[in-house]
XYZ file of C-alpha atoms in Angstrom:
381
model
C 7.189 -8.735 39.634
C 9.306 -5.738 40.303
C 12.366 -6.809 38.831
C 10.165 -7.923 35.711
C 8.763 -4.507 35.534
C 12.555 -3.121 35.378
C 13.343 -5.779 33.294
C 10.585 -4.906 30.554
C 11.723 -0.658 31.037
C 15.296 -1.595 30.202
C 14.266 -2.892 27.287
C 15.221 -6.984 28.560
C 12.392 -8.195 27.183
C 13.479 -12.434 27.598
C 14.365 -11.834 30.868
C 10.818 -9.941 32.004
C 9.321 -12.828 29.935
C 11.511 -15.461 32.104
C 10.877 -13.333 35.391
C 7.064 -14.120 34.702
C 7.161 -17.455 33.295
C 8.807 -18.569 36.601
C 6.484 -16.582 38.480
C 3.742 -18.192 36.919
C 5.637 -21.406 37.437
C 5.267 -20.520 41.386
C 1.556 -20.727 40.832
C 1.034 -16.736 40.523
C -2.384 -15.542 38.687
C -2.297 -11.980 38.889
C -3.432 -9.830 36.491
C -0.355 -7.216 36.650
C 1.236 -10.657 35.945
C -0.128 -11.298 32.576
C -0.568 -7.310 31.849
C 3.396 -6.880 32.132
C 3.136 -10.453 29.843
C 1.258 -8.599 27.362
C 2.812 -5.036 27.508
C 6.282 -6.956 26.614
C 4.381 -9.251 23.408
C 3.436 -5.980 22.303
C 6.284 -3.786 22.558
C 7.948 -6.883 20.344
C 4.738 -6.708 18.004
C 3.680 -10.125 18.704
C 0.091 -9.327 18.732
C -1.284 -12.599 19.308
C 0.227 -13.498 22.789
C -0.257 -9.633 23.434
C -3.814 -9.918 23.378
C -3.988 -13.575 25.333
C -1.743 -12.281 27.766
C -3.945 -8.898 28.074
C -7.737 -10.980 28.179
C -5.848 -13.314 30.507
C -5.185 -10.143 32.821
C -8.953 -8.715 31.973
C -10.371 -11.977 33.332
C -8.536 -12.319 36.666
C -9.493 -8.438 36.980
C -11.527 -6.583 35.193
C -10.929 -3.188 36.366
C -7.176 -3.749 35.863
C -5.698 -0.140 34.607
C -4.834 0.136 31.221
C -5.730 -3.643 29.670
C -8.342 -1.769 27.624
C -6.184 0.800 26.291
C -2.895 -1.931 25.584
C -5.835 -3.815 23.946
C -6.832 -0.725 21.948
C -3.233 -0.486 21.106
C -2.752 -3.758 19.916
C -5.561 -3.481 17.689
C -4.494 0.036 16.060
C -0.839 -1.719 15.354
C -2.285 -4.091 13.213
C -4.987 -1.366 11.166
C -8.196 -2.363 12.976
C -9.070 0.807 13.892
C -12.972 0.035 14.758
C -12.299 -2.356 16.807
C -9.182 -0.221 18.566
C -12.197 2.499 19.167
C -13.765 0.240 20.944
C -11.165 -0.293 23.590
C -10.127 3.117 23.670
C -13.717 3.948 25.243
C -14.538 0.956 27.649
C -10.605 2.546 28.686
C -12.250 5.816 28.739
C -15.221 4.232 30.911
C -13.175 2.340 33.218
C -11.394 6.017 34.310
C -14.806 7.686 34.970
C -16.310 4.087 36.691
C -13.513 4.490 38.893
C -12.030 7.499 39.384
C -13.259 9.842 42.804
C -13.071 13.284 43.865
C -9.549 12.382 45.436
C -8.335 11.160 42.151
C -9.390 14.155 39.572
C -5.752 14.668 38.928
C -4.861 11.054 37.967
C -8.235 10.831 36.237
C -6.884 13.668 33.955
C -3.778 12.250 33.597
C -5.443 8.666 32.704
C -7.395 10.109 30.069
C -5.548 12.620 28.079
C -3.334 10.095 26.124
C -6.426 8.112 25.608
C -8.493 11.147 24.200
C -5.042 11.836 22.383
C -5.306 8.110 20.711
C -9.026 8.128 20.171
C -8.118 11.640 18.183
C -5.298 9.623 16.038
C -7.427 6.998 15.303
C -10.457 8.843 14.168
C -7.589 11.104 11.628
C -6.540 7.576 9.747
C -10.242 7.104 9.694
C -10.966 10.160 7.638
C -13.082 11.456 10.383
C -11.284 14.784 10.621
C -13.906 17.087 12.848
C -13.750 14.173 15.093
C -10.420 14.101 15.424
C -9.753 17.288 15.869
C -12.511 17.804 18.714
C -10.483 14.564 20.971
C -6.905 16.529 20.118
C -8.318 19.579 21.677
C -10.368 17.429 24.800
C -6.288 15.851 25.189
C -5.126 19.803 24.880
C -7.734 20.896 27.536
C -6.360 18.275 30.324
C -2.852 19.111 29.271
C -1.490 21.444 26.991
C 2.218 20.740 27.208
C 2.499 17.314 24.842
C 3.883 18.434 21.578
C 2.494 15.450 19.824
C -1.037 16.590 20.295
C 0.183 19.776 18.255
C 1.780 18.105 15.532
C -1.144 15.376 15.189
C -3.565 18.445 15.076
C -1.206 20.189 12.945
C -2.017 17.468 10.819
C -5.784 17.763 10.838
C -5.501 21.010 10.093
C -3.192 20.819 6.840
C -5.679 18.574 5.685
C -8.299 20.695 6.036
C -6.345 23.186 3.364
C -6.256 25.280 6.719
C -2.075 25.613 6.376
C -2.088 29.016 8.607
C -3.659 26.970 11.497
C -1.337 23.800 10.566
C 1.791 26.437 10.625
C 0.939 27.810 14.271
C 0.078 24.516 15.572
C 3.507 23.115 13.964
C 5.388 25.864 15.582
C 3.861 25.053 18.905
C 5.216 21.417 19.184
C 8.715 22.283 17.884
C 8.611 25.338 20.434
C 7.368 22.244 23.279
C 10.327 19.960 22.052
C 12.271 21.320 19.590
C 15.003 18.017 20.012
C 12.173 15.940 18.278
C 12.587 15.288 14.725
C 9.328 14.667 13.586
C 7.999 17.876 15.021
C 11.223 19.871 13.472
C 10.325 18.262 10.104
C 6.926 18.978 10.120
C 7.335 22.797 10.754
C 9.618 23.645 7.783
C 7.720 21.441 5.533
C 4.832 24.100 6.427
C 6.858 27.034 5.718
C 7.681 25.690 2.435
C 4.149 24.869 1.602
C 2.826 27.936 3.278
C 5.875 30.690 1.225
C 8.348 30.435 2.674
C 11.317 28.927 1.018
C 14.294 30.337 2.566
C 12.869 30.167 6.510
C 11.948 26.409 5.126
C 15.370 25.683 4.048
C 16.984 26.739 7.551
C 14.973 23.863 9.072
C 15.175 21.342 6.550
C 18.446 21.119 6.945
C 18.890 21.405 10.263
C 16.649 17.986 9.859
C 19.128 16.711 7.526
C 21.729 17.213 9.414
C 19.559 14.721 12.410
C 18.479 12.773 9.640
C 20.406 13.120 6.316
C 18.864 9.502 5.150
C 15.134 10.946 5.392
C 13.304 10.751 2.006
C 11.217 13.650 2.910
C 13.732 15.881 4.010
C 15.783 15.066 0.770
C 12.979 16.022 -1.279
C 11.272 19.009 0.171
C 15.083 20.910 0.867
C 15.029 20.031 -2.826
C 11.835 21.837 -3.995
C 12.766 24.614 -1.360
C 16.316 25.329 -2.757
C 14.853 25.234 -6.696
C 12.018 27.702 -5.325
C 15.211 30.162 -4.356
C 17.039 29.262 -7.980
C 19.734 27.426 -5.994
C 19.902 24.583 -9.171
C 22.021 22.440 -8.890
C 22.253 22.368 -4.773
C 18.455 21.710 -5.630
C 18.886 18.390 -7.846
C 21.561 16.903 -5.491
C 18.706 16.558 -2.688
C 16.412 15.450 -5.331
C 18.541 12.577 -6.675
C 18.892 11.415 -3.125
C 14.925 11.681 -2.501
C 14.788 9.412 -5.445
C 16.905 6.736 -4.334
C 15.578 6.746 -0.940
C 12.677 6.080 -2.306
C 13.733 2.875 -3.352
C 14.813 2.244 0.095
C 11.866 3.415 1.681
C 9.614 0.705 -0.390
C 11.704 -2.126 0.139
C 11.110 -0.882 4.001
C 7.271 -1.079 3.420
C 7.906 -4.566 2.076
C 9.981 -6.152 5.206
C 7.467 -3.962 7.498
C 4.538 -6.267 6.006
C 6.654 -9.282 6.036
C 8.057 -8.804 9.431
C 4.032 -8.344 10.532
C 2.970 -11.369 8.872
C 5.685 -13.867 10.198
C 6.131 -12.298 13.615
C 8.306 -15.233 15.044
C 11.024 -15.346 12.520
C 13.671 -13.418 13.413
C 15.471 -12.725 9.963
C 12.321 -10.968 8.987
C 12.605 -8.416 11.663
C 16.591 -8.308 11.441
C 16.124 -7.161 7.531
C 13.312 -4.663 8.656
C 15.885 -3.292 11.525
C 18.752 -2.879 8.598
C 16.340 -1.097 6.673
C 15.112 1.006 9.362
C 18.952 2.103 9.709
C 19.239 3.016 5.990
C 16.338 5.128 6.504
C 18.024 6.751 9.654
C 15.264 5.507 12.245
C 17.315 4.042 14.846
C 14.615 4.132 17.270
C 12.554 1.398 14.971
C 15.563 -0.490 14.174
C 16.195 -0.524 17.905
C 12.655 -2.331 18.408
C 12.921 -4.254 15.490
C 16.254 -5.569 16.464
C 15.168 -6.480 20.005
C 12.362 -8.204 18.106
C 14.603 -10.682 16.189
C 17.149 -11.036 19.849
C 14.355 -11.924 21.401
C 13.216 -15.152 19.170
C 17.369 -15.468 18.716
C 19.309 -14.200 21.529
C 22.666 -16.741 20.307
C 22.658 -14.819 17.753
C 25.797 -13.290 18.023
C 25.829 -11.379 14.211
C 22.846 -9.541 16.174
C 24.509 -9.009 19.027
C 26.748 -7.093 17.559
C 24.571 -5.026 15.499
C 22.729 -4.081 18.549
C 25.701 -3.096 20.002
C 26.499 -0.595 17.131
C 22.834 0.815 17.217
C 23.481 1.473 20.471
C 26.185 3.789 19.210
C 24.014 5.737 16.521
C 21.688 6.108 18.973
C 23.965 7.550 21.445
C 24.373 5.114 24.166
C 27.772 4.817 24.142
C 27.875 2.658 27.411
C 24.922 0.393 26.148
C 27.202 -0.235 23.158
C 30.474 -0.647 25.544
C 28.803 -2.987 27.315
C 27.204 -5.185 25.206
C 30.885 -5.128 23.190
C 32.751 -6.925 26.169
C 29.337 -9.130 26.867
C 30.261 -10.378 22.712
C 34.131 -10.909 23.757
C 33.188 -12.801 26.738
C 30.942 -15.439 24.582
C 33.686 -15.085 21.412
C 36.760 -13.643 22.003
C 38.125 -14.211 18.422
C 35.576 -11.383 17.108
C 37.129 -8.841 14.988
C 34.970 -6.522 14.016
C 33.524 -6.330 17.942
C 37.637 -5.813 19.299
C 37.763 -2.942 16.353
C 34.590 -1.054 17.259
C 34.932 -1.132 20.775
C 38.557 0.230 20.459
C 37.104 3.111 18.014
C 34.836 3.677 21.128
C 37.598 3.841 23.504
C 39.767 5.804 21.052
C 37.037 8.328 20.987
C 36.769 8.350 24.803
C 40.167 9.005 24.949
C 41.143 6.359 26.596
C 44.018 5.386 24.368
C 45.665 2.195 26.001
C 42.483 0.433 26.017
C 41.894 1.397 22.024
C 44.928 0.201 21.701
C 45.008 -3.221 23.320
C 41.288 -3.962 21.608
C 42.744 -3.070 18.054
C 45.994 -5.382 18.210
C 43.543 -8.022 19.569
C 41.325 -7.241 16.207
C 44.901 -7.547 14.618
C 45.772 -11.105 15.807
C 42.733 -12.403 14.235
C 42.758 -10.407 11.154
C 46.241 -9.527 10.763
C 46.105 -8.354 7.100
C 43.957 -5.308 7.811
C 45.085 -2.291 6.752
C 42.453 -0.438 8.493
C 43.262 -1.365 12.088
C 46.895 -0.727 11.107
C 46.410 2.730 10.010
C 43.875 3.247 13.449
C 46.709 2.133 15.342
C 49.760 4.320 13.417
C 46.938 7.109 14.102
C 46.365 6.329 17.924
C 50.338 6.611 18.549
C 50.146 10.135 16.751
C 47.186 11.087 18.832
C 49.389 10.044 21.940
C 52.458 11.624 20.983
C 50.856 14.802 20.286
């Protein structure tokens, strides 16, 4: 069971399911088994299978921790917010029932994300005051969660309390300055509250992190226009217009993938659009869903390796490239990409071997020849 959990945490969803199925075939009938199965399917947006597994876990042990919360999350992701609230409240009730004097801190740790998620659900139901109340409950238990402050900032903004919204957004950014959404929210609120020059600074930083984000381009264009930098403003506004078309396609692709969750092509198309918009984390989820359904698709595996590079995980990318080449050593694109990574790591001999292999299968590729020539120049300097 421990191996199955480790596979899940590493994103090896097919392996996790294989291990769970193997235990089930051995006659194991434990709540933990079906709970893990539900978590895997939920990560893959296979909602029906996830709910079925979670309900099986609950039938075995109604008090198994986390089941109601995950059932609520399944409903939440499908937009069934009232149903989600029912499950979240059941999760809270369970925590209250099972927590004792010695587990006060554990009770607080468990309740905090539930309060936060209930707040988010009420916000999406336009119950702003109730959402605020649950966010404040979450912060009373843990004031270090930047997401809670960011979401509280959204409530204040919708209520028209822009100064409060900016203050909460600044707090979120201070707690987690590396989070793109924290940076973007604070920047847009600077613009809305009359600080276009400061907004430009933060929006330019957001642009460096995600140049394909429509909102970043649009608001950067607006801020520059207010500062009289018309030419630069028009550049970003035009980019925003172009990205709006991709964003529209993305929403259509997301709906199609949710409607046909067993179709790997739908997930692959969604992943490609996420990459275009710079949302690499969501792209990874979509590609993992596609690979779960079609694990022998080498093109998808190559896309997943390339995505690992975009996410900054070079070791994972290299591992995936080598696994692909073990399956098919004639994949010139994979040899080429592997060489690029190795060259960036200054492993010039290994990069040269990779590109020479690519050249065997693509002998007329001028790009590969330029790479090899540049490599020789670097080695000689």
